[in-house]
Amino acid sequence: MPNVRNSLAANSRPDFGEMNLSELESAIEARGHPRFRARQIFTWIYAKGVTDFDGMTDLSRALRADLSAHARVGTPTLVRKETSSDGTVKFLLGLEDGRQIESVFIPDTPNQSFCISTQVGCAMKCGFCLTGKMGLVRNLTAGEIAGQVRVLAGELGLRQSRFNIVLMGMGEPLHNYDNTMKALEMLHDEHGLAVSPRRVTLSTVGVLPALERLATEPFMPNLAISLHATTEDQRDALVPVNRKYGLADILEAARRFPIKRRSRITFEYVLLGGVNDTPEDARRLVRLLGNIRCKVNLIPLNEAAGISFRRPSDEEVDRFAAILASARVTVSVRKSRGRDIRAACGQLIVEGLRRSPAQTAAALL
Ligand code: SAH
């Protein structure tokens, strides 16, 4: 089986897709080449989307040949791409170990955004989230997290454009802290895609020690905290990790979080009909958020087979939002994007664990 053997040999070569610029510099030097070549290679990989060393035309022939034989740029492969009637595009990507993840392009939120995964599956098991039903399969590597952005930017022809990155795909970014932060550093590098931290939003259930660590980082993305409940008991039931890192502690950490001038923490709140969407919930939420510089993003539940909650009516959503607004809490309602291709929040799960398309479609109606 020559092919299998070749690809095994290829996989044992150093993977430039996993390296930040300084690691790449060391790797290039270690092979006896000048350090500055690393910047050129980094630019080819990130800014120009070239992952085949032969295509890196400003490198000498000898360097290209050496790298082709002794290095590689691991990149997720595009398995399938589906486009929603609203312009949202969902990408199913394949990883080297055969696992798959989903990433989503959202054309207008109001800016174009890439919704990126940080884990295969998720350990948090929030009661209304399909990804949670998968459990955690494994963490993504930094290269796999940053690689999603490289693939989407290339596929969509957006390498030269501005786009936002939201870490709201599969997984809990603060449960895969080091790889997530390294990926953001790789994406931020000025020799590559140069994504500003202001264009990145990290969404978390609030893994407390990691949240406190994030508060000390030089690279500070925007922060979104998935709150979803206004009492400890209610949050224990909806977001199981609350039993370890409770609502009061999360809010205290949010209050202390060093937010940039003119920016605010976002609190995400999935509205579950008859569960956490009552006027009392809204009033409690106002009280809880009292002295935090924040805004609230309400997410009416995206229903799916296997999720036992109900999406509230538009009137119920408006009633909840109006109570917040009248108490001067900045509030927005997240528009559901890509529901027809099961790309909406909480719907990312890879094939095989999914019911048949017909069953899922029926559940969405
Ligand atoms: N683990 C992170 C990021 C991934 S989920 C987090 O929890 O924040 C991104 C957002 O989608 C979270 O606020 C999550 O609670 C929400 N979400 C999950 N399932 C959903 C569903 N079925 N309908 C609407 N929003 C959902």
PDB file of N, CA, C and O in Angstrom, residues 269-337:
ATOM      1  N   TYR A 269     -27.908  35.053  25.739  1.00  0.00           N
ATOM      2  CA  TYR A 269     -28.998  34.492  26.536  1.00  0.00           C
ATOM      3  C   TYR A 269     -29.926  33.764  25.574  1.00  0.00           C
ATOM      4  O   TYR A 269     -30.673  34.394  24.806  1.00  0.00           O
ATOM      5  N   VAL A 270     -29.844  32.438  25.568  1.00  0.00           N
ATOM      6  CA  VAL A 270     -30.727  31.648  24.708  1.00  0.00           C
ATOM      7  C   VAL A 270     -32.116  31.658  25.341  1.00  0.00           C
ATOM      8  O   VAL A 270     -32.265  31.315  26.526  1.00  0.00           O
ATOM      9  N   LEU A 271     -33.115  32.071  24.585  1.00  0.00           N
ATOM     10  CA  LEU A 271     -34.479  32.120  25.126  1.00  0.00           C
ATOM     11  C   LEU A 271     -35.182  30.793  24.871  1.00  0.00           C
ATOM     12  O   LEU A 271     -35.323  30.357  23.721  1.00  0.00           O
ATOM     13  N   LEU A 272     -35.594  30.165  25.967  1.00  0.00           N
ATOM     14  CA  LEU A 272     -36.282  28.880  25.914  1.00  0.00           C
ATOM     15  C   LEU A 272     -37.722  29.124  26.365  1.00  0.00           C
ATOM     16  O   LEU A 272     -37.945  29.556  27.514  1.00  0.00           O
ATOM     17  N   GLY A 273     -38.664  28.868  25.471  1.00  0.00           N
ATOM     18  CA  GLY A 273     -40.065  29.185  25.759  1.00  0.00           C
ATOM     19  C   GLY A 273     -40.546  28.569  27.068  1.00  0.00           C
ATOM     20  O   GLY A 273     -40.387  27.366  27.288  1.00  0.00           O
ATOM     21  N   GLY A 274     -41.103  29.416  27.956  1.00  0.00           N
ATOM     22  CA  GLY A 274     -41.687  28.939  29.204  1.00  0.00           C
ATOM     23  C   GLY A 274     -40.655  28.528  30.248  1.00  0.00           C
ATOM     24  O   GLY A 274     -41.013  28.105  31.348  1.00  0.00           O
ATOM     25  N   VAL A 275     -39.377  28.645  29.947  1.00  0.00           N
ATOM     26  CA  VAL A 275     -38.348  28.211  30.892  1.00  0.00           C
ATOM     27  C   VAL A 275     -37.586  29.399  31.480  1.00  0.00           C
ATOM     28  O   VAL A 275     -37.558  29.599  32.696  1.00  0.00           O
ATOM     29  N   ASN A 276     -36.967  30.211  30.619  1.00  0.00           N
ATOM     30  CA  ASN A 276     -36.157  31.327  31.133  1.00  0.00           C
ATOM     31  C   ASN A 276     -36.544  32.647  30.467  1.00  0.00           C
ATOM     32  O   ASN A 276     -35.743  33.563  30.426  1.00  0.00           O
ATOM     33  N   ASP A 277     -37.759  32.695  29.926  1.00  0.00           N
ATOM     34  CA  ASP A 277     -38.149  33.878  29.141  1.00  0.00           C
ATOM     35  C   ASP A 277     -39.306  34.662  29.765  1.00  0.00           C
ATOM     36  O   ASP A 277     -39.991  35.408  29.093  1.00  0.00           O
ATOM     37  N   THR A 278     -39.514  34.483  31.060  1.00  0.00           N
ATOM     38  CA  THR A 278     -40.642  35.171  31.700  1.00  0.00           C
ATOM     39  C   THR A 278     -40.245  36.612  32.055  1.00  0.00           C
ATOM     40  O   THR A 278     -39.059  36.936  32.135  1.00  0.00           O
ATOM     41  N   PRO A 279     -41.236  37.474  32.294  1.00  0.00           N
ATOM     42  CA  PRO A 279     -40.926  38.840  32.721  1.00  0.00           C
ATOM     43  C   PRO A 279     -40.078  38.857  34.001  1.00  0.00           C
ATOM     44  O   PRO A 279     -39.199  39.712  34.150  1.00  0.00           O
ATOM     45  N   GLU A 280     -40.304  37.897  34.912  1.00  0.00           N
ATOM     46  CA  GLU A 280     -39.482  37.852  36.145  1.00  0.00           C
ATOM     47  C   GLU A 280     -38.015  37.591  35.790  1.00  0.00           C
ATOM     48  O   GLU A 280     -37.109  38.177  36.375  1.00  0.00           O
ATOM     49  N   ASP A 281     -37.792  36.674  34.821  1.00  0.00           N
ATOM     50  CA  ASP A 281     -36.411  36.409  34.384  1.00  0.00           C
ATOM     51  C   ASP A 281     -35.788  37.694  33.851  1.00  0.00           C
ATOM     52  O   ASP A 281     -34.635  38.011  34.159  1.00  0.00           O
ATOM     53  N   ALA A 282     -36.528  38.406  33.025  1.00  0.00           N
ATOM     54  CA  ALA A 282     -35.993  39.635  32.417  1.00  0.00           C
ATOM     55  C   ALA A 282     -35.637  40.646  33.502  1.00  0.00           C
ATOM     56  O   ALA A 282     -34.564  41.262  33.464  1.00  0.00           O
ATOM     57  N   ARG A 283     -36.518  40.787  34.496  1.00  0.00           N
ATOM     58  CA  ARG A 283     -36.242  41.764  35.565  1.00  0.00           C
ATOM     59  C   ARG A 283     -35.050  41.332  36.413  1.00  0.00           C
ATOM     60  O   ARG A 283     -34.228  42.145  36.810  1.00  0.00           O
ATOM     61  N   ARG A 284     -34.948  40.018  36.661  1.00  0.00           N
ATOM     62  CA  ARG A 284     -33.778  39.527  37.417  1.00  0.00           C
ATOM     63  C   ARG A 284     -32.489  39.769  36.629  1.00  0.00           C
ATOM     64  O   ARG A 284     -31.474  40.148  37.184  1.00  0.00           O
ATOM     65  N   LEU A 285     -32.576  39.593  35.317  1.00  0.00           N
ATOM     66  CA  LEU A 285     -31.393  39.802  34.481  1.00  0.00           C
ATOM     67  C   LEU A 285     -30.937  41.259  34.576  1.00  0.00           C
ATOM     68  O   LEU A 285     -29.744  41.542  34.710  1.00  0.00           O
ATOM     69  N   VAL A 286     -31.886  42.165  34.536  1.00  0.00           N
ATOM     70  CA  VAL A 286     -31.558  43.590  34.667  1.00  0.00           C
ATOM     71  C   VAL A 286     -30.809  43.823  35.977  1.00  0.00           C
ATOM     72  O   VAL A 286     -29.772  44.484  36.010  1.00  0.00           O
ATOM     73  N   ARG A 287     -31.313  43.233  37.058  1.00  0.00           N
ATOM     74  CA  ARG A 287     -30.670  43.446  38.364  1.00  0.00           C
ATOM     75  C   ARG A 287     -29.268  42.857  38.404  1.00  0.00           C
ATOM     76  O   ARG A 287     -28.333  43.463  38.897  1.00  0.00           O
ATOM     77  N   LEU A 288     -29.120  41.650  37.820  1.00  0.00           N
ATOM     78  CA  LEU A 288     -27.806  40.985  37.850  1.00  0.00           C
ATOM     79  C   LEU A 288     -26.753  41.773  37.090  1.00  0.00           C
ATOM     80  O   LEU A 288     -25.582  41.793  37.467  1.00  0.00           O
ATOM     81  N   LEU A 289     -27.167  42.402  35.994  1.00  0.00           N
ATOM     82  CA  LEU A 289     -26.185  43.053  35.122  1.00  0.00           C
ATOM     83  C   LEU A 289     -25.956  44.500  35.517  1.00  0.00           C
ATOM     84  O   LEU A 289     -25.128  45.192  34.914  1.00  0.00           O
ATOM     85  N   GLY A 290     -26.701  44.922  36.541  1.00  0.00           N
ATOM     86  CA  GLY A 290     -26.698  46.308  36.990  1.00  0.00           C
ATOM     87  C   GLY A 290     -25.420  47.089  36.748  1.00  0.00           C
ATOM     88  O   GLY A 290     -25.414  48.029  35.961  1.00  0.00           O
ATOM     89  N   ASN A 291     -24.319  46.693  37.401  1.00  0.00           N
ATOM     90  CA  ASN A 291     -23.133  47.548  37.288  1.00  0.00           C
ATOM     91  C   ASN A 291     -22.031  46.948  36.427  1.00  0.00           C
ATOM     92  O   ASN A 291     -20.861  47.117  36.689  1.00  0.00           O
ATOM     93  N   ILE A 292     -22.433  46.236  35.364  1.00  0.00           N
ATOM     94  CA  ILE A 292     -21.433  45.701  34.430  1.00  0.00           C
ATOM     95  C   ILE A 292     -21.599  46.419  33.089  1.00  0.00           C
ATOM     96  O   ILE A 292     -22.725  46.579  32.620  1.00  0.00           O
ATOM     97  N   ARG A 293     -20.475  46.876  32.518  1.00  0.00           N
ATOM     98  CA  ARG A 293     -20.561  47.508  31.202  1.00  0.00           C
ATOM     99  C   ARG A 293     -20.791  46.409  30.171  1.00  0.00           C
ATOM    100  O   ARG A 293     -19.884  45.641  29.859  1.00  0.00           O
ATOM    101  N   CYS A 294     -22.013  46.277  29.702  1.00  0.00           N
ATOM    102  CA  CYS A 294     -22.341  45.109  28.889  1.00  0.00           C
ATOM    103  C   CYS A 294     -23.487  45.359  27.927  1.00  0.00           C
ATOM    104  O   CYS A 294     -24.145  46.399  27.980  1.00  0.00           O
ATOM    105  N   LYS A 295     -23.700  44.419  27.046  1.00  0.00           N
ATOM    106  CA  LYS A 295     -24.907  44.364  26.231  1.00  0.00           C
ATOM    107  C   LYS A 295     -25.416  42.930  26.229  1.00  0.00           C
ATOM    108  O   LYS A 295     -24.636  42.000  26.506  1.00  0.00           O
ATOM    109  N   VAL A 296     -26.685  42.771  25.950  1.00  0.00           N
ATOM    110  CA  VAL A 296     -27.283  41.436  25.982  1.00  0.00           C
ATOM    111  C   VAL A 296     -27.685  41.048  24.572  1.00  0.00           C
ATOM    112  O   VAL A 296     -28.282  41.842  23.849  1.00  0.00           O
ATOM    113  N   ASN A 297     -27.303  39.845  24.187  1.00  0.00           N
ATOM    114  CA  ASN A 297     -27.695  39.318  22.884  1.00  0.00           C
ATOM    115  C   ASN A 297     -28.651  38.151  23.131  1.00  0.00           C
ATOM    116  O   ASN A 297     -28.240  37.107  23.644  1.00  0.00           O
ATOM    117  N   LEU A 298     -29.911  38.366  22.816  1.00  0.00           N
ATOM    118  CA  LEU A 298     -30.903  37.310  23.015  1.00  0.00           C
ATOM    119  C   LEU A 298     -30.882  36.383  21.803  1.00  0.00           C
ATOM    120  O   LEU A 298     -30.850  36.841  20.651  1.00  0.00           O
ATOM    121  N   ILE A 299     -30.881  35.079  22.070  1.00  0.00           N
ATOM    122  CA  ILE A 299     -30.861  34.098  20.976  1.00  0.00           C
ATOM    123  C   ILE A 299     -32.087  33.201  21.125  1.00  0.00           C
ATOM    124  O   ILE A 299     -32.076  32.275  21.945  1.00  0.00           O
ATOM    125  N   PRO A 300     -33.158  33.487  20.381  1.00  0.00           N
ATOM    126  CA  PRO A 300     -34.299  32.566  20.456  1.00  0.00           C
ATOM    127  C   PRO A 300     -33.825  31.170  20.041  1.00  0.00           C
ATOM    128  O   PRO A 300     -33.112  31.026  19.045  1.00  0.00           O
ATOM    129  N   LEU A 301     -34.197  30.187  20.828  1.00  0.00           N
ATOM    130  CA  LEU A 301     -33.692  28.821  20.603  1.00  0.00           C
ATOM    131  C   LEU A 301     -33.842  28.385  19.147  1.00  0.00           C
ATOM    132  O   LEU A 301     -34.898  28.553  18.540  1.00  0.00           O
ATOM    133  N   ASN A 302     -32.798  27.813  18.605  1.00  0.00           N
ATOM    134  CA  ASN A 302     -32.900  27.101  17.333  1.00  0.00           C
ATOM    135  C   ASN A 302     -33.270  25.670  17.672  1.00  0.00           C
ATOM    136  O   ASN A 302     -32.478  24.948  18.274  1.00  0.00           O
ATOM    137  N   GLU A 303     -34.468  25.299  17.294  1.00  0.00           N
ATOM    138  CA  GLU A 303     -34.953  23.976  17.692  1.00  0.00           C
ATOM    139  C   GLU A 303     -34.297  22.891  16.845  1.00  0.00           C
ATOM    140  O   GLU A 303     -33.875  23.149  15.718  1.00  0.00           O
ATOM    141  N   ALA A 304     -34.202  21.712  17.401  1.00  0.00           N
ATOM    142  CA  ALA A 304     -33.647  20.586  16.646  1.00  0.00           C
ATOM    143  C   ALA A 304     -34.154  19.291  17.255  1.00  0.00           C
ATOM    144  O   ALA A 304     -34.517  19.252  18.438  1.00  0.00           O
ATOM    145  N   ALA A 305     -34.151  18.257  16.450  1.00  0.00           N
ATOM    146  CA  ALA A 305     -34.543  16.948  16.954  1.00  0.00           C
ATOM    147  C   ALA A 305     -33.622  16.587  18.119  1.00  0.00           C
ATOM    148  O   ALA A 305     -32.416  16.804  18.046  1.00  0.00           O
ATOM    149  N   GLY A 306     -34.190  16.086  19.194  1.00  0.00           N
ATOM    150  CA  GLY A 306     -33.366  15.697  20.333  1.00  0.00           C
ATOM    151  C   GLY A 306     -33.231  16.796  21.372  1.00  0.00           C
ATOM    152  O   GLY A 306     -32.680  16.579  22.446  1.00  0.00           O
ATOM    153  N   ILE A 307     -33.722  17.992  21.065  1.00  0.00           N
ATOM    154  CA  ILE A 307     -33.673  19.108  22.020  1.00  0.00           C
ATOM    155  C   ILE A 307     -35.101  19.320  22.515  1.00  0.00           C
ATOM    156  O   ILE A 307     -36.010  19.552  21.716  1.00  0.00           O
ATOM    157  N   SER A 308     -35.267  19.241  23.836  1.00  0.00           N
ATOM    158  CA  SER A 308     -36.639  19.181  24.340  1.00  0.00           C
ATOM    159  C   SER A 308     -37.207  20.549  24.712  1.00  0.00           C
ATOM    160  O   SER A 308     -38.200  20.616  25.421  1.00  0.00           O
ATOM    161  N   PHE A 309     -36.581  21.623  24.271  1.00  0.00           N
ATOM    162  CA  PHE A 309     -37.102  22.950  24.587  1.00  0.00           C
ATOM    163  C   PHE A 309     -37.827  23.543  23.380  1.00  0.00           C
ATOM    164  O   PHE A 309     -37.700  23.073  22.260  1.00  0.00           O
ATOM    165  N   ARG A 310     -38.547  24.639  23.655  1.00  0.00           N
ATOM    166  CA  ARG A 310     -39.348  25.275  22.614  1.00  0.00           C
ATOM    167  C   ARG A 310     -38.802  26.664  22.328  1.00  0.00           C
ATOM    168  O   ARG A 310     -38.367  27.363  23.249  1.00  0.00           O
ATOM    169  N   ARG A 311     -38.843  27.037  21.046  1.00  0.00           N
ATOM    170  CA  ARG A 311     -38.468  28.397  20.676  1.00  0.00           C
ATOM    171  C   ARG A 311     -39.631  29.311  21.028  1.00  0.00           C
ATOM    172  O   ARG A 311     -40.771  29.030  20.657  1.00  0.00           O
ATOM    173  N   PRO A 312     -39.380  30.406  21.777  1.00  0.00           N
ATOM    174  CA  PRO A 312     -40.509  31.280  22.115  1.00  0.00           C
ATOM    175  C   PRO A 312     -41.041  32.000  20.875  1.00  0.00           C
ATOM    176  O   PRO A 312     -40.329  32.115  19.870  1.00  0.00           O
ATOM    177  N   SER A 313     -42.275  32.472  20.964  1.00  0.00           N
ATOM    178  CA  SER A 313     -42.853  33.223  19.846  1.00  0.00           C
ATOM    179  C   SER A 313     -42.151  34.580  19.734  1.00  0.00           C
ATOM    180  O   SER A 313     -41.507  35.038  20.691  1.00  0.00           O
ATOM    181  N   ASP A 314     -42.321  35.238  18.594  1.00  0.00           N
ATOM    182  CA  ASP A 314     -41.725  36.567  18.422  1.00  0.00           C
ATOM    183  C   ASP A 314     -42.243  37.536  19.489  1.00  0.00           C
ATOM    184  O   ASP A 314     -41.505  38.389  19.977  1.00  0.00           O
ATOM    185  N   GLU A 315     -43.517  37.392  19.854  1.00  0.00           N
ATOM    186  CA  GLU A 315     -44.094  38.290  20.871  1.00  0.00           C
ATOM    187  C   GLU A 315     -43.396  38.082  22.218  1.00  0.00           C
ATOM    188  O   GLU A 315     -43.099  39.028  22.937  1.00  0.00           O
ATOM    189  N   GLU A 316     -43.153  36.801  22.558  1.00  0.00           N
ATOM    190  CA  GLU A 316     -42.484  36.528  23.835  1.00  0.00           C
ATOM    191  C   GLU A 316     -41.061  37.093  23.843  1.00  0.00           C
ATOM    192  O   GLU A 316     -40.589  37.629  24.840  1.00  0.00           O
ATOM    193  N   VAL A 317     -40.402  36.981  22.701  1.00  0.00           N
ATOM    194  CA  VAL A 317     -39.043  37.516  22.590  1.00  0.00           C
ATOM    195  C   VAL A 317     -39.090  39.036  22.748  1.00  0.00           C
ATOM    196  O   VAL A 317     -38.311  39.633  23.508  1.00  0.00           O
ATOM    197  N   ASP A 318     -40.040  39.670  22.056  1.00  0.00           N
ATOM    198  CA  ASP A 318     -40.150  41.141  22.121  1.00  0.00           C
ATOM    199  C   ASP A 318     -40.446  41.604  23.548  1.00  0.00           C
ATOM    200  O   ASP A 318     -39.908  42.602  24.016  1.00  0.00           O
ATOM    201  N   ARG A 319     -41.304  40.852  24.231  1.00  0.00           N
ATOM    202  CA  ARG A 319     -41.672  41.232  25.605  1.00  0.00           C
ATOM    203  C   ARG A 319     -40.429  41.205  26.500  1.00  0.00           C
ATOM    204  O   ARG A 319     -40.179  42.118  27.281  1.00  0.00           O
ATOM    205  N   PHE A 320     -39.623  40.164  26.348  1.00  0.00           N
ATOM    206  CA  PHE A 320     -38.406  40.030  27.154  1.00  0.00           C
ATOM    207  C   PHE A 320     -37.444  41.173  26.828  1.00  0.00           C
ATOM    208  O   PHE A 320     -36.909  41.843  27.724  1.00  0.00           O
ATOM    209  N   ALA A 321     -37.247  41.415  25.522  1.00  0.00           N
ATOM    210  CA  ALA A 321     -36.305  42.464  25.096  1.00  0.00           C
ATOM    211  C   ALA A 321     -36.773  43.834  25.594  1.00  0.00           C
ATOM    212  O   ALA A 321     -35.954  44.666  26.014  1.00  0.00           O
ATOM    213  N   ALA A 322     -38.096  44.054  25.577  1.00  0.00           N
ATOM    214  CA  ALA A 322     -38.619  45.373  25.951  1.00  0.00           C
ATOM    215  C   ALA A 322     -38.354  45.667  27.429  1.00  0.00           C
ATOM    216  O   ALA A 322     -38.062  46.812  27.801  1.00  0.00           O
ATOM    217  N   ILE A 323     -38.416  44.636  28.269  1.00  0.00           N
ATOM    218  CA  ILE A 323     -38.154  44.857  29.704  1.00  0.00           C
ATOM    219  C   ILE A 323     -36.698  45.277  29.906  1.00  0.00           C
ATOM    220  O   ILE A 323     -36.396  46.198  30.669  1.00  0.00           O
ATOM    221  N   LEU A 324     -35.795  44.632  29.164  1.00  0.00           N
ATOM    222  CA  LEU A 324     -34.382  45.014  29.282  1.00  0.00           C
ATOM    223  C   LEU A 324     -34.189  46.441  28.772  1.00  0.00           C
ATOM    224  O   LEU A 324     -33.537  47.271  29.426  1.00  0.00           O
ATOM    225  N   ALA A 325     -34.766  46.714  27.599  1.00  0.00           N
ATOM    226  CA  ALA A 325     -34.553  48.033  26.978  1.00  0.00           C
ATOM    227  C   ALA A 325     -35.092  49.131  27.874  1.00  0.00           C
ATOM    228  O   ALA A 325     -34.461  50.189  28.018  1.00  0.00           O
ATOM    229  N   SER A 326     -36.247  48.880  28.499  1.00  0.00           N
ATOM    230  CA  SER A 326     -36.836  49.950  29.313  1.00  0.00           C
ATOM    231  C   SER A 326     -36.007  50.188  30.580  1.00  0.00           C
ATOM    232  O   SER A 326     -36.108  51.233  31.207  1.00  0.00           O
ATOM    233  N   ALA A 327     -35.167  49.220  30.956  1.00  0.00           N
ATOM    234  CA  ALA A 327     -34.261  49.426  32.089  1.00  0.00           C
ATOM    235  C   ALA A 327     -32.889  49.900  31.601  1.00  0.00           C
ATOM    236  O   ALA A 327     -31.906  49.831  32.337  1.00  0.00           O
ATOM    237  N   ARG A 328     -32.845  50.327  30.353  1.00  0.00           N
ATOM    238  CA  ARG A 328     -31.616  50.876  29.731  1.00  0.00           C
ATOM    239  C   ARG A 328     -30.496  49.852  29.591  1.00  0.00           C
ATOM    240  O   ARG A 328     -29.308  50.203  29.638  1.00  0.00           O
ATOM    241  N   VAL A 329     -30.859  48.596  29.462  1.00  0.00           N
ATOM    242  CA  VAL A 329     -29.854  47.584  29.122  1.00  0.00           C
ATOM    243  C   VAL A 329     -29.837  47.491  27.593  1.00  0.00           C
ATOM    244  O   VAL A 329     -30.894  47.362  26.974  1.00  0.00           O
ATOM    245  N   THR A 330     -28.651  47.594  27.003  1.00  0.00           N
ATOM    246  CA  THR A 330     -28.564  47.489  25.545  1.00  0.00           C
ATOM    247  C   THR A 330     -28.851  46.049  25.147  1.00  0.00           C
ATOM    248  O   THR A 330     -28.217  45.118  25.648  1.00  0.00           O
ATOM    249  N   VAL A 331     -29.811  45.863  24.264  1.00  0.00           N
ATOM    250  CA  VAL A 331     -30.228  44.503  23.942  1.00  0.00           C
ATOM    251  C   VAL A 331     -30.415  44.342  22.439  1.00  0.00           C
ATOM    252  O   VAL A 331     -30.880  45.256  21.764  1.00  0.00           O
ATOM    253  N   SER A 332     -30.011  43.180  21.921  1.00  0.00           N
ATOM    254  CA  SER A 332     -30.272  42.862  20.521  1.00  0.00           C
ATOM    255  C   SER A 332     -30.782  41.423  20.465  1.00  0.00           C
ATOM    256  O   SER A 332     -30.561  40.645  21.394  1.00  0.00           O
ATOM    257  N   VAL A 333     -31.466  41.111  19.387  1.00  0.00           N
ATOM    258  CA  VAL A 333     -31.967  39.751  19.206  1.00  0.00           C
ATOM    259  C   VAL A 333     -31.210  39.158  18.032  1.00  0.00           C
ATOM    260  O   VAL A 333     -31.178  39.740  16.953  1.00  0.00           O
ATOM    261  N   ARG A 334     -30.560  38.033  18.281  1.00  0.00           N
ATOM    262  CA  ARG A 334     -29.761  37.434  17.198  1.00  0.00           C
ATOM    263  C   ARG A 334     -30.679  36.832  16.154  1.00  0.00           C
ATOM    264  O   ARG A 334     -31.560  36.046  16.467  1.00  0.00           O
ATOM    265  N   LYS A 335     -30.444  37.250  14.922  1.00  0.00           N
ATOM    266  CA  LYS A 335     -31.208  36.671  13.812  1.00  0.00           C
ATOM    267  C   LYS A 335     -30.683  35.274  13.571  1.00  0.00           C
ATOM    268  O   LYS A 335     -29.476  35.041  13.604  1.00  0.00           O
ATOM    269  N   SER A 336     -31.583  34.365  13.344  1.00  0.00           N
ATOM    270  CA  SER A 336     -31.151  33.005  13.099  1.00  0.00           C
ATOM    271  C   SER A 336     -30.651  32.909  11.668  1.00  0.00           C
ATOM    272  O   SER A 336     -31.342  33.267  10.734  1.00  0.00           O
ATOM    273  N   ARG A 337     -29.431  32.430  11.507  1.00  0.00           N
ATOM    274  CA  ARG A 337     -28.811  32.353  10.187  1.00  0.00           C
ATOM    275  C   ARG A 337     -28.589  30.910   9.791  1.00  0.00           C
ATOM    276  O   ARG A 337     -28.140  30.097  10.604  1.00  0.00           O
TER     277      ARG A 337
END
